[in-house]
Structures are given as structure tokens and as C-alpha cells.
């Protein structure tokens, strides 16, 4: 059975969606730009192509009932699809870590000019910091033995693990904020943004590396174990947990620096950058390569390194709230969220 949506309603929806092409929803903010950024998500690209095609047909008077039909195996599915809330028709795109990413198409020179501090290291000054550093260094050794110079697969493993802390921290702080009925100090949004960014790193490397089944199984096992251990650590000592992440990101920056060396010395082919990376970091589609992607990812990891070390320091100093030190302008009123 199929239910046809009325031409008037459908074309109206399509026109409304098509009118949003000059802008993209990034996170919860509307960011204008010369074109809609699809972030390499094939379903989104196909949806945009369909919308564009249908609007052109409507203008030419060629729209038909067949194009407007939503087919489904049951009346229930038809009703669910037809009752889809308008806000769900609006794709919500991941937002890059650096707000200036949308200013222009980034090229190799722009990425190389970023100050990432590839050798930057936080010297541990407390016993818990030393334990955190030893734990991270110890975890790196089996990774070096297993992956050796397979940096694409190493990156997949790294990002699977790195995407966990931000989400765990945000979840625990969210629950504490609800239980305490007070603001979280502005941390939750930053932690969720970090987790989303690491997930986009993973999606990018999955497009390039194509890990085989047994590697996927190993990665899933490691992630599950790390999720359990890190969740417990964050509940016991969030300061130490953020210090662990800071040192983990230091190792990530080092790994991506070695990755760049392998590309520069010709041991890894500098192929064209995947579509998802070009869209997410707003790279120049004409010149973007794998090396540019590694530079962009390394720059993100450097931000996470500095952020998590700072979070740990704030907890130690007893100044967890970020509101007091935020920069506010007339466009950004001093509101605790």
C-alpha cells in the first residue's frame, strides 16, 4: 500500500528545504556560507539532490503523483513517515572544533600554520598525575607492537578510544547537574563537542583505512573495556580522568606527527582526502589530500590536549565554573546555561 502526499504540501516542504541550501545547521547554530555542507553523509547528499530535482520539476510543471509517493509495507509505516516532525527534516551537521573553519576553504598552508605544539608536554607534579602518565604510556606499548607502522589502522583504534571520555564526562556531569539542580559550570557542551569531533575523526579514518573484521572486533573490545574503566575513574576522580585524557591526546599528537612523516617520506600514499573530511573541515576540494586530513586531525587533538589539562587544573584549583572567565560581548550576554 502506498499513500500519496498532496502535491501542494510536498512542493511546499521541498521549497522550504531547498531555501536552506545557502546555510547549514552546525550544532545548534545557524552558520551561513556559500553552500550547504553535506559532511560526506551519502544519505544527506542524496536527499539534497532529490530536493533540488523535485523543485526544478515543479517549476517546469513536471511534478507527478508518482514522485510524491512514500511507499511502505504497512499503513503504520506510512503514517509514521507522513507524521515526521518538521525539525527532523532539517539535517543537523557536526561542528568543527575551530570556529574559523567556515571562513574560507582551508589548504595545506593554512593547516601547517596552526600552532599545535607537537612536542608540548605537561610535566606531572602530583602522584595522581604521574599515575595517569604511566597508565597512558603503558597502554601505548601494546599498540605500538600490534600496529607498528600501520598508521591508518592505528588511527582508527585511537579515535575509537578518544571518543569515549568526552561523552562519559558530559553524561556524568549532566546527571550531577540534574541531581544537584544547579548549573554544570559550562562544561557539558564542550565535552559533547569534543566527543562529536573525535567521532568525526573515526568516521573519516573508516573511509580511508577500511579495517578488517578481526581488527574491528579488537577495537570494539578495547573500547568497551576503556568505557567501563574510564566511567569508574571519572566518578571517583574527574581531575585524574581529565589528566589521563590530556596525556592520551599528547600521545595522539605524537602519533599523527609520525603519520605525517610516513606520508612525507613516501611510505604511505598521499591519496585524495575523503569527501567526509573535505566537508567537515571545509578543505579545498581541488587540492585536499590525506596529509591535509592528518594535519587537521592533529590540530584538533592538540586542542583536546590543552583543554583536558586545563579542566584538570581547574578542578584542582577549585574553580570549575567556566562562566566567570568567559569572554562576553554585546552579542553574547552573560547567561548561565
Short mmCIF file of C-alpha atoms in Angstrom, two decimals:
data_model
loop_
_atom_site.label_atom_id
_atom_site.label_comp_id
_atom_site.label_asym_id
_atom_site.label_seq_id
_atom_site.Cartn_x
_atom_site.Cartn_y
_atom_site.Cartn_z
CA UNK A 1 0.00 0.00 0.00
CA UNK A 2 1.26 3.49 -0.73
CA UNK A 3 -0.04 6.84 0.40
CA UNK A 4 0.49 9.86 -1.81
CA UNK A 5 1.25 13.18 -0.16
CA UNK A 6 -0.53 16.08 -1.77
CA UNK A 7 1.49 17.93 -4.39
CA UNK A 8 0.93 21.28 -2.71
CA UNK A 9 2.19 20.12 0.67
CA UNK A 10 5.15 18.22 -0.75
CA UNK A 11 6.32 21.00 -3.02
CA UNK A 12 5.99 23.44 -0.11
CA UNK A 13 8.20 21.23 2.05
CA UNK A 14 10.69 20.81 -0.75
CA UNK A 15 10.84 24.53 -1.41
CA UNK A 16 11.35 25.26 2.28
CA UNK A 17 14.14 22.70 2.49
CA UNK A 18 15.74 23.94 -0.71
CA UNK A 19 15.68 27.51 0.56
CA UNK A 20 18.04 26.42 3.33
CA UNK A 21 20.81 25.42 0.92
CA UNK A 22 22.84 28.63 1.47
CA UNK A 23 23.14 27.82 5.15
CA UNK A 24 23.86 24.82 7.32
CA UNK A 25 22.87 23.98 10.84
CA UNK A 26 26.07 23.33 12.77
CA UNK A 27 25.37 22.04 16.25
CA UNK A 28 22.58 24.30 17.39
CA UNK A 29 23.74 27.39 15.49
CA UNK A 30 22.91 28.63 12.03
CA UNK A 31 26.10 29.26 10.09
CA UNK A 32 25.79 30.88 6.70
CA UNK A 33 28.10 30.02 3.88
CA UNK A 34 28.36 29.86 0.10
CA UNK A 35 26.99 26.35 0.02
CA UNK A 36 25.39 23.70 2.18
CA UNK A 37 27.94 21.39 3.76
CA UNK A 38 26.89 17.76 3.48
CA UNK A 39 29.79 16.41 5.59
CA UNK A 40 30.14 13.41 3.31
CA UNK A 41 26.96 11.77 4.56
CA UNK A 42 25.65 9.99 1.47
CA UNK A 43 22.02 9.99 2.56
CA UNK A 44 22.11 13.75 3.10
CA UNK A 45 23.69 14.33 -0.29
CA UNK A 46 21.07 12.16 -1.98
CA UNK A 47 18.30 13.97 -0.12
CA UNK A 48 19.61 17.34 -1.27
CA UNK A 49 19.87 16.11 -4.86
CA UNK A 50 16.29 14.81 -4.66
CA UNK A 51 15.03 18.12 -3.27
CA UNK A 52 16.80 20.07 -5.98
CA UNK A 53 15.45 17.77 -8.69
CA UNK A 54 11.87 17.98 -7.42
CA UNK A 55 11.93 21.77 -7.15
CA UNK A 56 13.16 22.00 -10.73
CA UNK A 57 10.38 19.67 -11.85
CA UNK A 58 7.80 21.74 -10.01
CA UNK A 59 9.00 24.94 -11.64
CA UNK A 60 8.82 23.24 -15.02
CA UNK A 61 5.36 21.85 -14.27
CA UNK A 62 6.62 18.28 -14.48
CA UNK A 63 5.90 17.05 -10.95
CA UNK A 64 3.81 13.92 -10.77
CA UNK A 65 1.99 11.93 -8.14
CA UNK A 66 4.49 9.11 -8.60
CA UNK A 67 7.34 11.36 -7.43
CA UNK A 68 5.37 12.37 -4.36
CA UNK A 69 4.58 8.91 -3.07
CA UNK A 70 6.04 7.42 0.09
CA UNK A 71 5.92 3.66 -0.18
CA UNK A 72 5.80 1.35 2.81
CA UNK A 73 4.81 -2.20 3.66
CA UNK A 74 2.08 -1.18 6.09
CA UNK A 75 -0.30 1.68 6.94
CA UNK A 76 1.56 2.15 10.23
CA UNK A 77 4.85 2.87 8.47
CA UNK A 78 3.12 5.23 6.06
CA UNK A 79 1.58 7.13 8.96
CA UNK A 80 4.93 7.36 10.79
CA UNK A 81 6.67 8.74 7.71
CA UNK A 82 3.92 11.22 6.93
CA UNK A 83 3.84 12.42 10.55
CA UNK A 84 7.58 13.16 10.61
CA UNK A 85 8.09 16.37 12.67
CA UNK A 86 9.38 19.31 10.59
CA UNK A 87 12.50 19.73 12.76
CA UNK A 88 13.62 16.20 11.86
CA UNK A 89 13.60 17.15 8.18
CA UNK A 90 16.37 19.63 8.96
CA UNK A 91 19.76 17.86 8.94
CA UNK A 92 21.93 18.73 11.96
CA UNK A 93 25.59 18.70 10.98
CA UNK A 94 28.62 18.14 13.22
CA UNK A 95 30.51 21.32 14.02
CA UNK A 96 34.33 21.53 13.65
CA UNK A 97 36.42 22.44 16.69
CA UNK A 98 37.73 25.70 15.25
CA UNK A 99 35.04 28.32 14.51
CA UNK A 100 37.20 29.94 11.82
CA UNK A 101 37.00 26.75 9.74
CA UNK A 102 33.98 28.15 7.89
CA UNK A 103 35.71 31.42 6.95
CA UNK A 104 37.33 30.00 3.84
CA UNK A 105 38.46 26.80 2.17
CA UNK A 106 41.45 25.51 4.11
CA UNK A 107 44.55 24.45 2.23
CA UNK A 108 47.85 22.86 3.21
CA UNK A 109 49.48 26.20 4.06
CA UNK A 110 46.62 27.15 6.41
CA UNK A 111 46.81 23.82 8.22
CA UNK A 112 50.59 23.88 8.55
CA UNK A 113 50.47 27.40 10.01
CA UNK A 114 48.40 26.24 13.01
CA UNK A 115 50.39 26.23 16.24
CA UNK A 116 49.77 22.73 17.60
CA UNK A 117 52.88 22.35 19.76
CA UNK A 118 53.77 18.80 18.61
CA UNK A 119 56.24 18.30 21.49
CA UNK A 120 54.18 20.03 24.17
CA UNK A 121 54.06 18.05 27.41
CA UNK A 122 52.52 18.68 30.80
CA UNK A 123 55.04 17.68 33.48
CA UNK A 124 53.24 15.75 36.24
CA UNK A 125 53.58 17.39 39.65
CA UNK A 126 51.29 15.19 41.73
CA UNK A 127 51.20 11.46 42.37
CA UNK A 128 47.87 11.09 40.57
CA UNK A 129 49.31 12.90 37.54
CA UNK A 130 52.29 10.55 37.47
CA UNK A 131 49.98 7.54 37.66
CA UNK A 132 47.93 8.95 34.78
CA UNK A 133 51.05 9.42 32.65
CA UNK A 134 52.36 5.93 33.42
CA UNK A 135 48.98 4.40 32.56
CA UNK A 136 48.86 6.15 29.17
CA UNK A 137 52.48 5.29 28.34
CA UNK A 138 51.88 1.66 29.31
CA UNK A 139 48.78 1.46 27.10
CA UNK A 140 50.74 2.79 24.13
CA UNK A 141 53.31 -0.02 24.14
CA UNK A 142 50.99 -2.87 23.07
CA UNK A 143 49.52 -0.56 20.44
CA UNK A 144 52.99 0.05 19.00
CA UNK A 145 53.68 -3.69 18.96
CA UNK A 146 50.36 -4.59 17.35
CA UNK A 147 50.01 -1.87 14.71
CA UNK A 148 53.68 -0.94 14.15
CA UNK A 149 53.65 1.46 11.17
CA UNK A 150 50.05 0.80 10.11
CA UNK A 151 49.07 4.35 11.00
CA UNK A 152 45.68 4.27 9.31
CA UNK A 153 44.53 1.35 11.45
CA UNK A 154 46.28 2.80 14.49
CA UNK A 155 44.27 5.99 13.97
CA UNK A 156 41.01 4.03 13.96
CA UNK A 157 41.94 2.43 17.29
CA UNK A 158 42.98 5.78 18.72
CA UNK A 159 39.77 7.57 17.74
CA UNK A 160 37.52 4.77 18.99
CA UNK A 161 39.07 5.26 22.43
CA UNK A 162 39.37 9.06 22.24
CA UNK A 163 35.65 9.48 21.50
CA UNK A 164 34.71 7.95 24.87
CA UNK A 165 35.96 10.48 27.51
CA UNK A 166 34.01 13.49 26.28
CA UNK A 167 30.72 11.60 26.22
CA UNK A 168 31.35 9.94 29.60
CA UNK A 169 32.29 13.25 31.21
CA UNK A 170 29.28 15.03 29.73
CA UNK A 171 26.91 12.26 30.84
CA UNK A 172 28.17 12.16 34.43
CA UNK A 173 28.16 15.95 34.73
CA UNK A 174 24.68 16.08 33.21
CA UNK A 175 23.35 13.66 35.83
CA UNK A 176 25.10 15.54 38.65
CA UNK A 177 23.66 18.82 37.38
CA UNK A 178 20.17 17.32 37.45
CA UNK A 179 20.62 15.76 40.87
CA UNK A 180 22.11 18.93 42.34
CA UNK A 181 19.64 21.17 40.46
CA UNK A 182 22.42 23.58 39.57
CA UNK A 183 24.43 24.66 36.54
CA UNK A 184 27.29 22.44 35.47
CA UNK A 185 29.70 25.34 35.03
CA UNK A 186 29.60 25.30 31.24
CA UNK A 187 31.45 22.01 30.78
CA UNK A 188 28.81 19.75 29.23
CA UNK A 189 28.63 21.50 25.86
CA UNK A 190 32.41 21.49 25.48
CA UNK A 191 32.68 17.80 26.38
CA UNK A 192 29.92 16.81 23.95
CA UNK A 193 31.62 18.85 21.23
CA UNK A 194 34.87 17.03 21.91
CA UNK A 195 33.16 13.63 21.72
CA UNK A 196 31.47 14.54 18.45
CA UNK A 197 34.74 15.78 16.98
CA UNK A 198 36.51 12.53 17.87
CA UNK A 199 33.64 10.57 16.33
CA UNK A 200 34.08 12.50 13.09
CA UNK A 201 37.77 11.60 13.19
CA UNK A 202 36.75 7.95 13.40
CA UNK A 203 34.25 8.25 10.54
CA UNK A 204 37.00 9.82 8.43
CA UNK A 205 39.55 7.09 9.11
CA UNK A 206 36.96 4.39 8.50
CA UNK A 207 36.58 5.81 4.99
CA UNK A 208 40.34 5.61 4.42
CA UNK A 209 41.58 2.66 6.46
CA UNK A 210 38.87 0.01 5.92
CA UNK A 211 39.81 -2.21 8.92
CA UNK A 212 39.09 -5.91 8.50
CA UNK A 213 36.74 -7.94 10.71
CA UNK A 214 39.24 -9.11 13.32
CA UNK A 215 40.60 -5.59 13.70
CA UNK A 216 37.07 -4.30 14.20
CA UNK A 217 36.49 -6.97 16.85
CA UNK A 218 39.66 -6.00 18.70
CA UNK A 219 38.80 -2.31 18.52
CA UNK A 220 35.27 -2.90 19.84
CA UNK A 221 36.65 -4.96 22.74
CA UNK A 222 39.19 -2.29 23.68
CA UNK A 223 36.56 0.43 23.51
CA UNK A 224 34.15 -1.47 25.76
CA UNK A 225 36.84 -2.05 28.36
CA UNK A 226 38.03 1.55 28.23
CA UNK A 227 34.46 2.85 28.56
CA UNK A 228 33.91 0.87 31.76
CA UNK A 229 37.26 1.80 33.32
CA UNK A 230 37.08 5.48 32.38
CA UNK A 231 33.49 5.82 33.63
CA UNK A 232 34.54 4.46 37.02
CA UNK A 233 37.60 6.71 37.09
CA UNK A 234 35.55 9.81 36.25
CA UNK A 235 33.09 9.10 39.05
CA UNK A 236 35.93 8.60 41.55
CA UNK A 237 38.33 11.34 40.41
CA UNK A 238 37.32 13.56 37.48
CA UNK A 239 40.55 15.55 37.87
CA UNK A 240 42.65 12.44 37.25
CA UNK A 241 40.33 11.38 34.43
CA UNK A 242 40.90 14.66 32.58
CA UNK A 243 44.64 14.36 33.19
CA UNK A 244 44.57 10.91 31.60
CA UNK A 245 42.81 12.37 28.56
CA UNK A 246 45.35 15.19 28.39
CA UNK A 247 48.21 12.69 28.25
CA UNK A 248 46.28 10.50 25.83
CA UNK A 249 45.93 13.47 23.50
CA UNK A 250 49.66 14.18 23.81
CA UNK A 251 50.25 10.67 22.50
CA UNK A 252 47.70 11.29 19.75
CA UNK A 253 49.57 14.40 18.60
CA UNK A 254 52.80 12.39 18.57
CA UNK A 255 51.19 9.57 16.57
CA UNK A 256 49.83 11.94 13.95
CA UNK A 257 53.22 13.66 13.71
CA UNK A 258 54.75 10.25 12.90
CA UNK A 259 51.87 9.67 10.46
CA UNK A 260 52.86 12.87 8.63
CA UNK A 261 56.48 11.71 8.49
CA UNK A 262 55.42 8.42 6.89
CA UNK A 263 53.49 10.34 4.22
CA UNK A 264 56.30 12.84 3.59
CA UNK A 265 58.84 10.03 3.18
CA UNK A 266 56.61 8.18 0.73
CA UNK A 267 55.82 5.11 2.82
CA UNK A 268 52.12 5.99 2.89
CA UNK A 269 50.49 7.19 -0.31
CA UNK A 270 49.18 10.74 -0.12
CA UNK A 271 45.80 9.98 -1.66
CA UNK A 272 42.91 12.39 -2.16
CA UNK A 273 41.09 13.32 1.03
CA UNK A 274 37.76 11.54 1.59
CA UNK A 275 34.61 13.54 0.97
CA UNK A 276 33.57 13.48 4.62
CA UNK A 277 36.85 15.14 5.64
CA UNK A 278 36.66 17.78 2.92
CA UNK A 279 33.20 18.79 4.06
CA UNK A 280 33.80 18.62 7.83
CA UNK A 281 37.00 20.70 7.89
CA UNK A 282 35.97 22.81 4.89
CA UNK A 283 39.08 21.78 2.98
CA UNK A 284 39.79 22.88 -0.57
CA UNK A 285 38.19 20.09 -2.64
CA UNK A 286 40.61 20.67 -5.51
CA UNK A 287 43.79 20.14 -3.51
CA UNK A 288 42.85 18.33 -0.27
CA UNK A 289 44.88 15.19 0.38
CA UNK A 290 45.35 12.63 3.13
CA UNK A 291 48.19 14.75 4.51
CA UNK A 292 45.82 17.69 4.94
CA UNK A 293 43.41 15.47 6.84
CA UNK A 294 46.19 14.33 9.19
CA UNK A 295 47.16 17.96 9.79
CA UNK A 296 43.54 18.86 10.59
CA UNK A 297 43.07 15.91 12.94
CA UNK A 298 46.36 16.63 14.72
CA UNK A 299 45.28 20.24 15.27
CA UNK A 300 42.03 19.02 16.85
CA UNK A 301 43.91 16.63 19.14
CA UNK A 302 46.16 19.48 20.26
CA UNK A 303 43.07 21.45 21.30
CA UNK A 304 41.74 18.47 23.26
CA UNK A 305 45.13 18.04 24.93
CA UNK A 306 45.20 21.63 26.17
CA UNK A 307 41.52 21.63 27.14
CA UNK A 308 41.67 18.50 29.26
CA UNK A 309 44.84 19.52 31.07
CA UNK A 310 43.13 22.84 31.80
CA UNK A 311 39.99 21.09 33.05
CA UNK A 312 42.12 19.04 35.43
CA UNK A 313 43.87 22.19 36.67
CA UNK A 314 40.55 23.97 37.25
CA UNK A 315 39.26 21.12 39.39
CA UNK A 316 42.47 21.20 41.43
CA UNK A 317 42.18 24.97 41.87
CA UNK A 318 38.51 24.73 42.90
CA UNK A 319 37.39 26.96 40.01
CA UNK A 320 35.30 24.54 37.99
CA UNK A 321 32.81 27.10 36.69
CA UNK A 322 33.82 28.49 33.31
CA UNK A 323 31.26 31.29 33.46
CA UNK A 324 33.47 33.64 35.47
CA UNK A 325 36.28 33.53 32.92
CA UNK A 326 34.29 33.52 29.68
CA UNK A 327 34.60 36.34 27.16
CA UNK A 328 31.29 38.11 26.66
CA UNK A 329 30.25 40.73 24.13
CA UNK A 330 27.01 42.50 23.34
CA UNK A 331 26.09 39.57 21.12
CA UNK A 332 26.89 37.06 23.87
CA UNK A 333 25.06 38.09 27.04
CA UNK A 334 26.29 36.80 30.38
CA UNK A 335 23.80 33.97 30.78
CA UNK A 336 24.43 30.72 32.62
CA UNK A 337 23.12 27.84 30.57
#
